[in-house]
Amino acid sequence: MKPAAFDWHAPTLLAEALALKAGHGEAARFLAGGQSLVPAMNFRVAQPAVLIDLNRVAVLDHLGFEEDGTLAIGALCRYRRLERDAEVARRLPLLAEALAEVAHPQIRTRGTLGGNLCHADPASEMPAVMLALEARLVLRRAGGIRQVAAAEFFLGPLATALAEDEMLAEIRIPPLPPGSGTAFLEVARRRGDYAMMGVAVVLRRGPDGRCDLARIALCSAGPTPMAAPRAAAALLGQALEPAAFAAAAALAVQEIAPMGSVQASPAYQRHLAGVLLPRALARAAERAA
């Protein structure tokens, strides 16, 4: 199919892009990699009257660590650049590990992290990883800027906290606490397909050998990326061993709300969460050691 007719703008300045969005509001959509938006337009699921192509706005294409260890990722940063960055892999291995599971190399070469987060598909890996890493999202509008925690950004399937005149301009990921271990695991019908279930975990082993920090997030587990705070809290103060991991997984299965898909029923998705979480927690604990 072909998309409905639209006007196309290709600004070179961020201020120009924001002014266009302010002027057109809900009728306009930002275009970055186009890996989600263009197919939706071709099927006429999305029919924006105006496309604001951001690919010439150079200020949005950046990637780097700041003095305090925060990773700043511009909205136009491609998956492939993130995936291949050695410093990202060293400092934020959870991000690098999960990126390798996103779609296929051709899509990762063109797609952007910012576009993925704005699309807000609950089956996608990156929103769950942002929860586990406690990322903050920088939202810009003409004359204003605000930051939103990842936990507050995703409101529902394909729905976010972005106002009609706002742009996601940057993703900010704080450094992992020293001594942390992380892991990402998923099950998909085929490599590159959406995950039937995916889990992202962060653990830290305290001086006494017991867990003193835990974060758990899941994709394909509900209408948004799902955190499992009760399961994470149950690990605190516990020895990092299989019994604690199994108990935490049992709690997490109760916290999620999988919606099912053509590939997996909600019951099967819960089963997968119960299988994947102990494995991911064990792997993160080993890495924390």
PDB file of C-alpha atoms in Angstrom:
ATOM      1  CA  MET A   1       0.000   0.000   0.000  1.00  0.00           C
ATOM      2  CA  LYS A   2       0.955   3.634  -0.300  1.00  0.00           C
ATOM      3  CA  PRO A   3       0.693   6.288   2.410  1.00  0.00           C
ATOM      4  CA  ALA A   4      -1.907   9.016   2.348  1.00  0.00           C
ATOM      5  CA  ALA A   5      -0.760  12.378   0.987  1.00  0.00           C
ATOM      6  CA  PHE A   6       1.377  14.502   3.340  1.00  0.00           C
ATOM      7  CA  ASP A   7       3.555  17.606   3.385  1.00  0.00           C
ATOM      8  CA  TRP A   8       7.253  17.054   4.060  1.00  0.00           C
ATOM      9  CA  HIS A   9       9.624  19.398   5.862  1.00  0.00           C
ATOM     10  CA  ALA A  10      13.375  18.858   6.393  1.00  0.00           C
ATOM     11  CA  PRO A  11      14.629  21.464   8.892  1.00  0.00           C
ATOM     12  CA  THR A  12      18.299  21.786   9.759  1.00  0.00           C
ATOM     13  CA  LEU A  13      17.842  23.540  13.112  1.00  0.00           C
ATOM     14  CA  LEU A  14      16.241  22.116  16.239  1.00  0.00           C
ATOM     15  CA  ALA A  15      14.342  25.351  16.832  1.00  0.00           C
ATOM     16  CA  GLU A  16      12.902  25.146  13.322  1.00  0.00           C
ATOM     17  CA  ALA A  17      11.749  21.555  13.875  1.00  0.00           C
ATOM     18  CA  LEU A  18      10.091  22.469  17.184  1.00  0.00           C
ATOM     19  CA  ALA A  19       8.383  25.487  15.627  1.00  0.00           C
ATOM     20  CA  LEU A  20       6.945  23.290  12.879  1.00  0.00           C
ATOM     21  CA  LYS A  21       5.574  20.857  15.467  1.00  0.00           C
ATOM     22  CA  ALA A  22       4.089  23.685  17.496  1.00  0.00           C
ATOM     23  CA  GLY A  23       2.417  25.052  14.388  1.00  0.00           C
ATOM     24  CA  HIS A  24       0.946  21.766  13.172  1.00  0.00           C
ATOM     25  CA  GLY A  25       0.354  19.952  16.492  1.00  0.00           C
ATOM     26  CA  GLU A  26      -1.195  16.475  16.241  1.00  0.00           C
ATOM     27  CA  ALA A  27      -1.300  16.692  12.438  1.00  0.00           C
ATOM     28  CA  ALA A  28       2.506  16.458  12.310  1.00  0.00           C
ATOM     29  CA  ARG A  29       4.838  13.556  13.088  1.00  0.00           C
ATOM     30  CA  PHE A  30       8.604  13.558  13.484  1.00  0.00           C
ATOM     31  CA  LEU A  31      10.517  11.205  11.176  1.00  0.00           C
ATOM     32  CA  ALA A  32      13.840   9.742  12.339  1.00  0.00           C
ATOM     33  CA  GLY A  33      14.745   6.220  11.155  1.00  0.00           C
ATOM     34  CA  GLY A  34      11.219   5.515   9.953  1.00  0.00           C
ATOM     35  CA  GLN A  35      11.383   1.797  10.770  1.00  0.00           C
ATOM     36  CA  SER A  36       8.041   1.912  12.608  1.00  0.00           C
ATOM     37  CA  LEU A  37       6.380   5.045  11.238  1.00  0.00           C
ATOM     38  CA  VAL A  38       6.791   4.371   7.515  1.00  0.00           C
ATOM     39  CA  PRO A  39       5.200   0.886   7.582  1.00  0.00           C
ATOM     40  CA  ALA A  40       2.337   2.304   9.680  1.00  0.00           C
ATOM     41  CA  MET A  41       1.862   5.027   7.072  1.00  0.00           C
ATOM     42  CA  ASN A  42       1.961   2.520   4.217  1.00  0.00           C
ATOM     43  CA  PHE A  43      -0.835   0.543   5.872  1.00  0.00           C
ATOM     44  CA  ARG A  44      -2.576   3.849   6.665  1.00  0.00           C
ATOM     45  CA  VAL A  45      -2.654   3.024  10.348  1.00  0.00           C
ATOM     46  CA  ALA A  46      -0.916   6.396  10.718  1.00  0.00           C
ATOM     47  CA  GLN A  47      -1.933   9.258   8.413  1.00  0.00           C
ATOM     48  CA  PRO A  48      -0.032  12.402   9.424  1.00  0.00           C
ATOM     49  CA  ALA A  49      -0.741  15.453   7.302  1.00  0.00           C
ATOM     50  CA  VAL A  50       2.828  16.699   7.876  1.00  0.00           C
ATOM     51  CA  LEU A  51       6.161  14.879   8.242  1.00  0.00           C
ATOM     52  CA  ILE A  52       9.025  16.710   9.937  1.00  0.00           C
ATOM     53  CA  ASP A  53      12.188  14.901   8.841  1.00  0.00           C
ATOM     54  CA  LEU A  54      14.833  15.272  11.565  1.00  0.00           C
ATOM     55  CA  ASN A  55      17.724  13.675   9.720  1.00  0.00           C
ATOM     56  CA  ARG A  56      19.378  17.016   8.907  1.00  0.00           C
ATOM     57  CA  VAL A  57      19.196  18.306  12.497  1.00  0.00           C
ATOM     58  CA  ALA A  58      22.805  17.465  13.381  1.00  0.00           C
ATOM     59  CA  VAL A  59      22.510  18.483  17.045  1.00  0.00           C
ATOM     60  CA  LEU A  60      20.217  15.473  17.649  1.00  0.00           C
ATOM     61  CA  ASP A  61      22.833  12.969  16.464  1.00  0.00           C
ATOM     62  CA  HIS A  62      25.207  12.540  19.399  1.00  0.00           C
ATOM     63  CA  LEU A  63      26.453   9.868  21.763  1.00  0.00           C
ATOM     64  CA  GLY A  64      28.830  10.275  24.679  1.00  0.00           C
ATOM     65  CA  PHE A  65      29.547   9.878  28.383  1.00  0.00           C
ATOM     66  CA  GLU A  66      29.578  12.938  30.596  1.00  0.00           C
ATOM     67  CA  GLU A  67      31.950  13.571  33.508  1.00  0.00           C
ATOM     68  CA  ASP A  68      29.607  11.970  36.036  1.00  0.00           C
ATOM     69  CA  GLY A  69      29.283   8.823  33.896  1.00  0.00           C
ATOM     70  CA  THR A  70      25.858   9.631  32.451  1.00  0.00           C
ATOM     71  CA  LEU A  71      25.398   8.418  28.884  1.00  0.00           C
ATOM     72  CA  ALA A  72      23.699  11.057  26.701  1.00  0.00           C
ATOM     73  CA  ILE A  73      22.095   9.654  23.541  1.00  0.00           C
ATOM     74  CA  GLY A  74      20.674  12.000  20.924  1.00  0.00           C
ATOM     75  CA  ALA A  75      17.315  11.191  19.394  1.00  0.00           C
ATOM     76  CA  LEU A  76      18.931  10.504  16.004  1.00  0.00           C
ATOM     77  CA  CYS A  77      21.574   8.078  17.303  1.00  0.00           C
ATOM     78  CA  ARG A  78      21.223   4.827  15.335  1.00  0.00           C
ATOM     79  CA  TYR A  79      21.029   1.445  17.048  1.00  0.00           C
ATOM     80  CA  ARG A  80      24.101   0.273  15.159  1.00  0.00           C
ATOM     81  CA  ARG A  81      26.253   3.076  16.521  1.00  0.00           C
ATOM     82  CA  LEU A  82      25.194   2.210  20.066  1.00  0.00           C
ATOM     83  CA  GLU A  83      25.663  -1.498  19.470  1.00  0.00           C
ATOM     84  CA  ARG A  84      29.213  -1.070  18.176  1.00  0.00           C
ATOM     85  CA  ASP A  85      30.427   1.459  20.759  1.00  0.00           C
ATOM     86  CA  ALA A  86      33.067  -0.229  22.928  1.00  0.00           C
ATOM     87  CA  GLU A  87      32.636   2.213  25.825  1.00  0.00           C
ATOM     88  CA  VAL A  88      28.872   1.610  25.908  1.00  0.00           C
ATOM     89  CA  ALA A  89      29.518  -2.138  26.049  1.00  0.00           C
ATOM     90  CA  ARG A  90      32.013  -1.684  28.893  1.00  0.00           C
ATOM     91  CA  ARG A  91      30.007   0.717  31.055  1.00  0.00           C
ATOM     92  CA  LEU A  92      26.430  -0.342  30.221  1.00  0.00           C
ATOM     93  CA  PRO A  93      26.617  -3.994  29.148  1.00  0.00           C
ATOM     94  CA  LEU A  94      22.866  -4.450  29.623  1.00  0.00           C
ATOM     95  CA  LEU A  95      22.191  -1.946  26.842  1.00  0.00           C
ATOM     96  CA  ALA A  96      24.699  -3.559  24.484  1.00  0.00           C
ATOM     97  CA  GLU A  97      23.411  -7.068  25.217  1.00  0.00           C
ATOM     98  CA  ALA A  98      19.787  -6.141  24.556  1.00  0.00           C
ATOM     99  CA  LEU A  99      20.574  -4.162  21.395  1.00  0.00           C
ATOM    100  CA  ALA A 100      21.869  -7.335  19.744  1.00  0.00           C
ATOM    101  CA  GLU A 101      18.350  -8.795  20.053  1.00  0.00           C
ATOM    102  CA  VAL A 102      16.577  -5.881  18.352  1.00  0.00           C
ATOM    103  CA  ALA A 103      15.178  -6.853  14.939  1.00  0.00           C
ATOM    104  CA  HIS A 104      17.823  -7.372  12.227  1.00  0.00           C
ATOM    105  CA  PRO A 105      21.102  -5.607  11.314  1.00  0.00           C
ATOM    106  CA  GLN A 106      19.467  -3.752   8.439  1.00  0.00           C
ATOM    107  CA  ILE A 107      16.851  -2.271  10.770  1.00  0.00           C
ATOM    108  CA  ARG A 108      19.424  -1.481  13.465  1.00  0.00           C
ATOM    109  CA  THR A 109      21.509   0.371  10.883  1.00  0.00           C
ATOM    110  CA  ARG A 110      18.679   2.802  10.185  1.00  0.00           C
ATOM    111  CA  GLY A 111      16.473   2.713  13.303  1.00  0.00           C
ATOM    112  CA  THR A 112      16.966   5.052  16.252  1.00  0.00           C
ATOM    113  CA  LEU A 113      16.577   4.534  19.974  1.00  0.00           C
ATOM    114  CA  GLY A 114      14.556   7.750  20.229  1.00  0.00           C
ATOM    115  CA  GLY A 115      12.089   6.647  17.581  1.00  0.00           C
ATOM    116  CA  ASN A 116      11.704   3.249  19.218  1.00  0.00           C
ATOM    117  CA  LEU A 117      10.892   4.745  22.608  1.00  0.00           C
ATOM    118  CA  CYS A 118       8.357   7.156  21.102  1.00  0.00           C
ATOM    119  CA  HIS A 119       6.675   4.258  19.280  1.00  0.00           C
ATOM    120  CA  ALA A 120       6.247   2.647  22.731  1.00  0.00           C
ATOM    121  CA  ASP A 121       5.578  -0.907  21.624  1.00  0.00           C
ATOM    122  CA  PRO A 122       5.386  -2.965  24.845  1.00  0.00           C
ATOM    123  CA  ALA A 123       6.900  -5.957  23.026  1.00  0.00           C
ATOM    124  CA  SER A 124      10.045  -3.996  22.181  1.00  0.00           C
ATOM    125  CA  GLU A 125      13.229  -4.589  24.154  1.00  0.00           C
ATOM    126  CA  MET A 126      14.439  -1.021  24.609  1.00  0.00           C
ATOM    127  CA  PRO A 127      11.579   0.398  26.736  1.00  0.00           C
ATOM    128  CA  ALA A 128      12.104  -2.381  29.301  1.00  0.00           C
ATOM    129  CA  VAL A 129      15.868  -1.803  29.288  1.00  0.00           C
ATOM    130  CA  MET A 130      15.278   1.906  29.910  1.00  0.00           C
ATOM    131  CA  LEU A 131      13.207   0.982  32.991  1.00  0.00           C
ATOM    132  CA  ALA A 132      15.943  -1.292  34.320  1.00  0.00           C
ATOM    133  CA  LEU A 133      18.607   1.377  33.742  1.00  0.00           C
ATOM    134  CA  GLU A 134      16.433   4.153  35.245  1.00  0.00           C
ATOM    135  CA  ALA A 135      16.847   6.324  32.151  1.00  0.00           C
ATOM    136  CA  ARG A 136      15.500   9.847  31.944  1.00  0.00           C
ATOM    137  CA  LEU A 137      14.047  11.238  28.735  1.00  0.00           C
ATOM    138  CA  VAL A 138      14.578  14.859  27.725  1.00  0.00           C
ATOM    139  CA  LEU A 139      11.477  16.309  26.046  1.00  0.00           C
ATOM    140  CA  ARG A 140      11.739  19.564  24.098  1.00  0.00           C
ATOM    141  CA  ARG A 141       9.109  21.981  22.832  1.00  0.00           C
ATOM    142  CA  ALA A 142       9.378  25.479  21.401  1.00  0.00           C
ATOM    143  CA  GLY A 143      10.463  27.543  24.399  1.00  0.00           C
ATOM    144  CA  GLY A 144      10.546  24.702  26.934  1.00  0.00           C
ATOM    145  CA  ILE A 145      12.311  21.567  28.141  1.00  0.00           C
ATOM    146  CA  ARG A 146      11.522  18.895  30.728  1.00  0.00           C
ATOM    147  CA  GLN A 147      12.823  15.524  31.846  1.00  0.00           C
ATOM    148  CA  VAL A 148      10.651  12.476  32.450  1.00  0.00           C
ATOM    149  CA  ALA A 149      11.681   9.202  34.075  1.00  0.00           C
ATOM    150  CA  ALA A 150      11.279   6.168  31.834  1.00  0.00           C
ATOM    151  CA  ALA A 151       8.842   4.729  34.371  1.00  0.00           C
ATOM    152  CA  GLU A 152       6.528   7.710  33.765  1.00  0.00           C
ATOM    153  CA  PHE A 153       6.973   7.995  29.997  1.00  0.00           C
ATOM    154  CA  PHE A 154       5.127   4.879  28.793  1.00  0.00           C
ATOM    155  CA  LEU A 155       1.367   5.184  29.325  1.00  0.00           C
ATOM    156  CA  GLY A 156       0.006   2.300  27.268  1.00  0.00           C
ATOM    157  CA  PRO A 157       0.411   0.448  23.967  1.00  0.00           C
ATOM    158  CA  LEU A 158       1.874   3.003  21.519  1.00  0.00           C
ATOM    159  CA  ALA A 159       1.085   5.801  24.009  1.00  0.00           C
ATOM    160  CA  THR A 160       3.569   8.064  25.808  1.00  0.00           C
ATOM    161  CA  ALA A 161       3.689  11.172  27.983  1.00  0.00           C
ATOM    162  CA  LEU A 162       4.756  13.316  25.005  1.00  0.00           C
ATOM    163  CA  ALA A 163       2.523  16.354  24.507  1.00  0.00           C
ATOM    164  CA  GLU A 164       1.372  17.095  20.964  1.00  0.00           C
ATOM    165  CA  ASP A 165       4.006  19.825  20.537  1.00  0.00           C
ATOM    166  CA  GLU A 166       6.923  17.934  22.149  1.00  0.00           C
ATOM    167  CA  MET A 167       9.889  16.000  20.818  1.00  0.00           C
ATOM    168  CA  LEU A 168      12.015  13.377  22.535  1.00  0.00           C
ATOM    169  CA  ALA A 169      15.398  15.038  22.066  1.00  0.00           C
ATOM    170  CA  GLU A 170      17.746  12.998  24.264  1.00  0.00           C
ATOM    171  CA  ILE A 171      17.942   9.871  26.405  1.00  0.00           C
ATOM    172  CA  ARG A 172      20.056  10.097  29.578  1.00  0.00           C
ATOM    173  CA  ILE A 173      21.196   6.917  31.309  1.00  0.00           C
ATOM    174  CA  PRO A 174      22.936   7.233  34.685  1.00  0.00           C
ATOM    175  CA  PRO A 175      26.002   5.102  35.450  1.00  0.00           C
ATOM    176  CA  LEU A 176      25.437   1.689  36.962  1.00  0.00           C
ATOM    177  CA  PRO A 177      26.309   1.479  40.663  1.00  0.00           C
ATOM    178  CA  PRO A 178      29.818   0.051  41.130  1.00  0.00           C
ATOM    179  CA  GLY A 179      29.830  -3.721  41.398  1.00  0.00           C
ATOM    180  CA  SER A 180      26.565  -4.204  39.505  1.00  0.00           C
ATOM    181  CA  GLY A 181      25.843  -7.201  37.295  1.00  0.00           C
ATOM    182  CA  THR A 182      23.282  -7.128  34.508  1.00  0.00           C
ATOM    183  CA  ALA A 183      21.635  -9.518  32.085  1.00  0.00           C
ATOM    184  CA  PHE A 184      19.079  -9.535  29.294  1.00  0.00           C
ATOM    185  CA  LEU A 185      17.315 -12.644  28.014  1.00  0.00           C
ATOM    186  CA  GLU A 186      14.375 -13.133  25.668  1.00  0.00           C
ATOM    187  CA  VAL A 187      12.502 -15.835  23.799  1.00  0.00           C
ATOM    188  CA  ALA A 188      11.312 -15.151  20.249  1.00  0.00           C
ATOM    189  CA  ARG A 189       9.924 -17.443  17.584  1.00  0.00           C
ATOM    190  CA  ARG A 190      12.820 -16.493  15.321  1.00  0.00           C
ATOM    191  CA  ARG A 191      15.878 -14.314  15.856  1.00  0.00           C
ATOM    192  CA  GLY A 192      14.813 -10.751  15.130  1.00  0.00           C
ATOM    193  CA  ASP A 193      11.107 -11.304  15.823  1.00  0.00           C
ATOM    194  CA  TYR A 194       9.383  -9.475  18.647  1.00  0.00           C
ATOM    195  CA  ALA A 195      10.044 -11.235  21.930  1.00  0.00           C
ATOM    196  CA  MET A 196       7.304 -13.428  23.329  1.00  0.00           C
ATOM    197  CA  MET A 197       8.896 -12.519  26.662  1.00  0.00           C
ATOM    198  CA  GLY A 198      12.033 -10.603  27.576  1.00  0.00           C
ATOM    199  CA  VAL A 199      13.646  -9.758  30.909  1.00  0.00           C
ATOM    200  CA  ALA A 200      16.227  -7.140  31.909  1.00  0.00           C
ATOM    201  CA  VAL A 201      17.808  -7.264  35.360  1.00  0.00           C
ATOM    202  CA  VAL A 202      20.339  -5.309  37.407  1.00  0.00           C
ATOM    203  CA  LEU A 203      21.821  -6.761  40.616  1.00  0.00           C
ATOM    204  CA  ARG A 204      24.548  -5.748  43.024  1.00  0.00           C
ATOM    205  CA  ARG A 205      26.277  -7.929  45.573  1.00  0.00           C
ATOM    206  CA  GLY A 206      26.886  -6.091  48.865  1.00  0.00           C
ATOM    207  CA  PRO A 207      29.998  -6.392  51.055  1.00  0.00           C
ATOM    208  CA  ASP A 208      28.376  -9.272  52.956  1.00  0.00           C
ATOM    209  CA  GLY A 209      27.708 -11.153  49.720  1.00  0.00           C
ATOM    210  CA  ARG A 210      23.974 -10.509  49.818  1.00  0.00           C
ATOM    211  CA  CYS A 211      21.936  -8.526  47.349  1.00  0.00           C
ATOM    212  CA  ASP A 212      21.766  -4.807  48.133  1.00  0.00           C
ATOM    213  CA  LEU A 213      20.305  -3.577  44.829  1.00  0.00           C
ATOM    214  CA  ALA A 214      17.865  -5.197  42.395  1.00  0.00           C
ATOM    215  CA  ARG A 215      15.874  -3.997  39.389  1.00  0.00           C
ATOM    216  CA  ILE A 216      13.681  -6.130  37.163  1.00  0.00           C
ATOM    217  CA  ALA A 217      11.897  -5.053  33.969  1.00  0.00           C
ATOM    218  CA  LEU A 218      10.114  -7.103  31.311  1.00  0.00           C
ATOM    219  CA  CYS A 219       8.898  -6.643  27.739  1.00  0.00           C
ATOM    220  CA  SER A 220       5.862  -8.377  26.206  1.00  0.00           C
ATOM    221  CA  ALA A 221       4.587  -8.544  29.771  1.00  0.00           C
ATOM    222  CA  GLY A 222       1.757  -5.984  29.745  1.00  0.00           C
ATOM    223  CA  PRO A 223       0.383  -2.879  28.039  1.00  0.00           C
ATOM    224  CA  THR A 224       3.658  -1.059  28.781  1.00  0.00           C
ATOM    225  CA  PRO A 225       7.161  -2.226  29.668  1.00  0.00           C
ATOM    226  CA  MET A 226       6.618  -3.743  33.086  1.00  0.00           C
ATOM    227  CA  ALA A 227       8.727  -3.317  36.201  1.00  0.00           C
ATOM    228  CA  ALA A 228       8.499  -5.935  38.947  1.00  0.00           C
ATOM    229  CA  PRO A 229       9.177  -3.937  42.133  1.00  0.00           C
ATOM    230  CA  ARG A 230       7.881  -6.572  44.578  1.00  0.00           C
ATOM    231  CA  ALA A 231      10.096  -9.222  43.034  1.00  0.00           C
ATOM    232  CA  ALA A 232      13.091  -6.886  43.128  1.00  0.00           C
ATOM    233  CA  ALA A 233      12.414  -5.933  46.758  1.00  0.00           C
ATOM    234  CA  ALA A 234      12.231  -9.619  47.724  1.00  0.00           C
ATOM    235  CA  LEU A 235      15.849 -10.075  46.635  1.00  0.00           C
ATOM    236  CA  LEU A 236      17.246  -7.373  48.907  1.00  0.00           C
ATOM    237  CA  GLY A 237      19.215  -8.827  51.794  1.00  0.00           C
ATOM    238  CA  GLN A 238      19.078 -12.308  50.281  1.00  0.00           C
ATOM    239  CA  ALA A 239      21.952 -14.534  49.295  1.00  0.00           C
ATOM    240  CA  LEU A 240      22.281 -14.535  45.511  1.00  0.00           C
ATOM    241  CA  GLU A 241      21.398 -18.173  44.999  1.00  0.00           C
ATOM    242  CA  PRO A 242      18.830 -20.208  43.024  1.00  0.00           C
ATOM    243  CA  ALA A 243      16.189 -20.340  45.770  1.00  0.00           C
ATOM    244  CA  ALA A 244      16.052 -16.535  45.992  1.00  0.00           C
ATOM    245  CA  PHE A 245      15.900 -16.232  42.212  1.00  0.00           C
ATOM    246  CA  ALA A 246      13.020 -18.702  41.970  1.00  0.00           C
ATOM    247  CA  ALA A 247      11.080 -16.891  44.701  1.00  0.00           C
ATOM    248  CA  ALA A 248      11.578 -13.534  42.986  1.00  0.00           C
ATOM    249  CA  ALA A 249      10.473 -14.979  39.646  1.00  0.00           C
ATOM    250  CA  ALA A 250       7.289 -16.332  41.222  1.00  0.00           C
ATOM    251  CA  LEU A 251       6.466 -12.849  42.506  1.00  0.00           C
ATOM    252  CA  ALA A 252       7.256 -11.236  39.157  1.00  0.00           C
ATOM    253  CA  VAL A 253       4.877 -13.588  37.358  1.00  0.00           C
ATOM    254  CA  GLN A 254       2.103 -12.267  39.604  1.00  0.00           C
ATOM    255  CA  GLU A 255       3.045  -8.619  38.917  1.00  0.00           C
ATOM    256  CA  ILE A 256       2.944  -8.713  35.121  1.00  0.00           C
ATOM    257  CA  ALA A 257      -0.156  -8.523  32.914  1.00  0.00           C
ATOM    258  CA  PRO A 258       0.707 -10.136  29.543  1.00  0.00           C
ATOM    259  CA  MET A 259      -1.839  -9.534  26.807  1.00  0.00           C
ATOM    260  CA  GLY A 260      -0.972 -12.453  24.547  1.00  0.00           C
ATOM    261  CA  SER A 261      -0.185 -12.394  20.837  1.00  0.00           C
ATOM    262  CA  VAL A 262      -0.518 -14.577  17.757  1.00  0.00           C
ATOM    263  CA  GLN A 263       2.605 -16.392  18.955  1.00  0.00           C
ATOM    264  CA  ALA A 264       1.984 -16.794  22.686  1.00  0.00           C
ATOM    265  CA  SER A 265      -0.986 -16.878  25.028  1.00  0.00           C
ATOM    266  CA  PRO A 266      -0.883 -14.873  28.277  1.00  0.00           C
ATOM    267  CA  ALA A 267      -0.438 -18.129  30.196  1.00  0.00           C
ATOM    268  CA  TYR A 268       2.560 -19.092  28.062  1.00  0.00           C
ATOM    269  CA  GLN A 269       4.054 -15.626  28.460  1.00  0.00           C
ATOM    270  CA  ARG A 270       3.802 -15.961  32.243  1.00  0.00           C
ATOM    271  CA  HIS A 271       5.481 -19.363  31.989  1.00  0.00           C
ATOM    272  CA  LEU A 272       8.308 -17.847  29.950  1.00  0.00           C
ATOM    273  CA  ALA A 273       8.791 -15.085  32.519  1.00  0.00           C
ATOM    274  CA  GLY A 274       9.065 -17.711  35.249  1.00  0.00           C
ATOM    275  CA  VAL A 275      11.729 -19.554  33.271  1.00  0.00           C
ATOM    276  CA  LEU A 276      13.759 -16.595  32.024  1.00  0.00           C
ATOM    277  CA  LEU A 277      13.954 -14.571  35.223  1.00  0.00           C
ATOM    278  CA  PRO A 278      15.884 -17.076  37.372  1.00  0.00           C
ATOM    279  CA  ARG A 279      18.340 -17.559  34.515  1.00  0.00           C
ATOM    280  CA  ALA A 280      18.828 -13.819  34.022  1.00  0.00           C
ATOM    281  CA  LEU A 281      19.199 -13.222  37.762  1.00  0.00           C
ATOM    282  CA  ALA A 282      21.775 -16.000  38.038  1.00  0.00           C
ATOM    283  CA  ARG A 283      23.732 -14.560  35.116  1.00  0.00           C
ATOM    284  CA  ALA A 284      23.637 -11.040  36.575  1.00  0.00           C
ATOM    285  CA  ALA A 285      24.748 -12.345  39.985  1.00  0.00           C
ATOM    286  CA  GLU A 286      27.686 -14.154  38.390  1.00  0.00           C
ATOM    287  CA  ARG A 287      28.693 -10.981  36.588  1.00  0.00           C
ATOM    288  CA  ALA A 288      28.343  -8.966  39.784  1.00  0.00           C
ATOM    289  CA  ALA A 289      30.853 -11.281  41.418  1.00  0.00           C
TER     290      ALA A 289
END
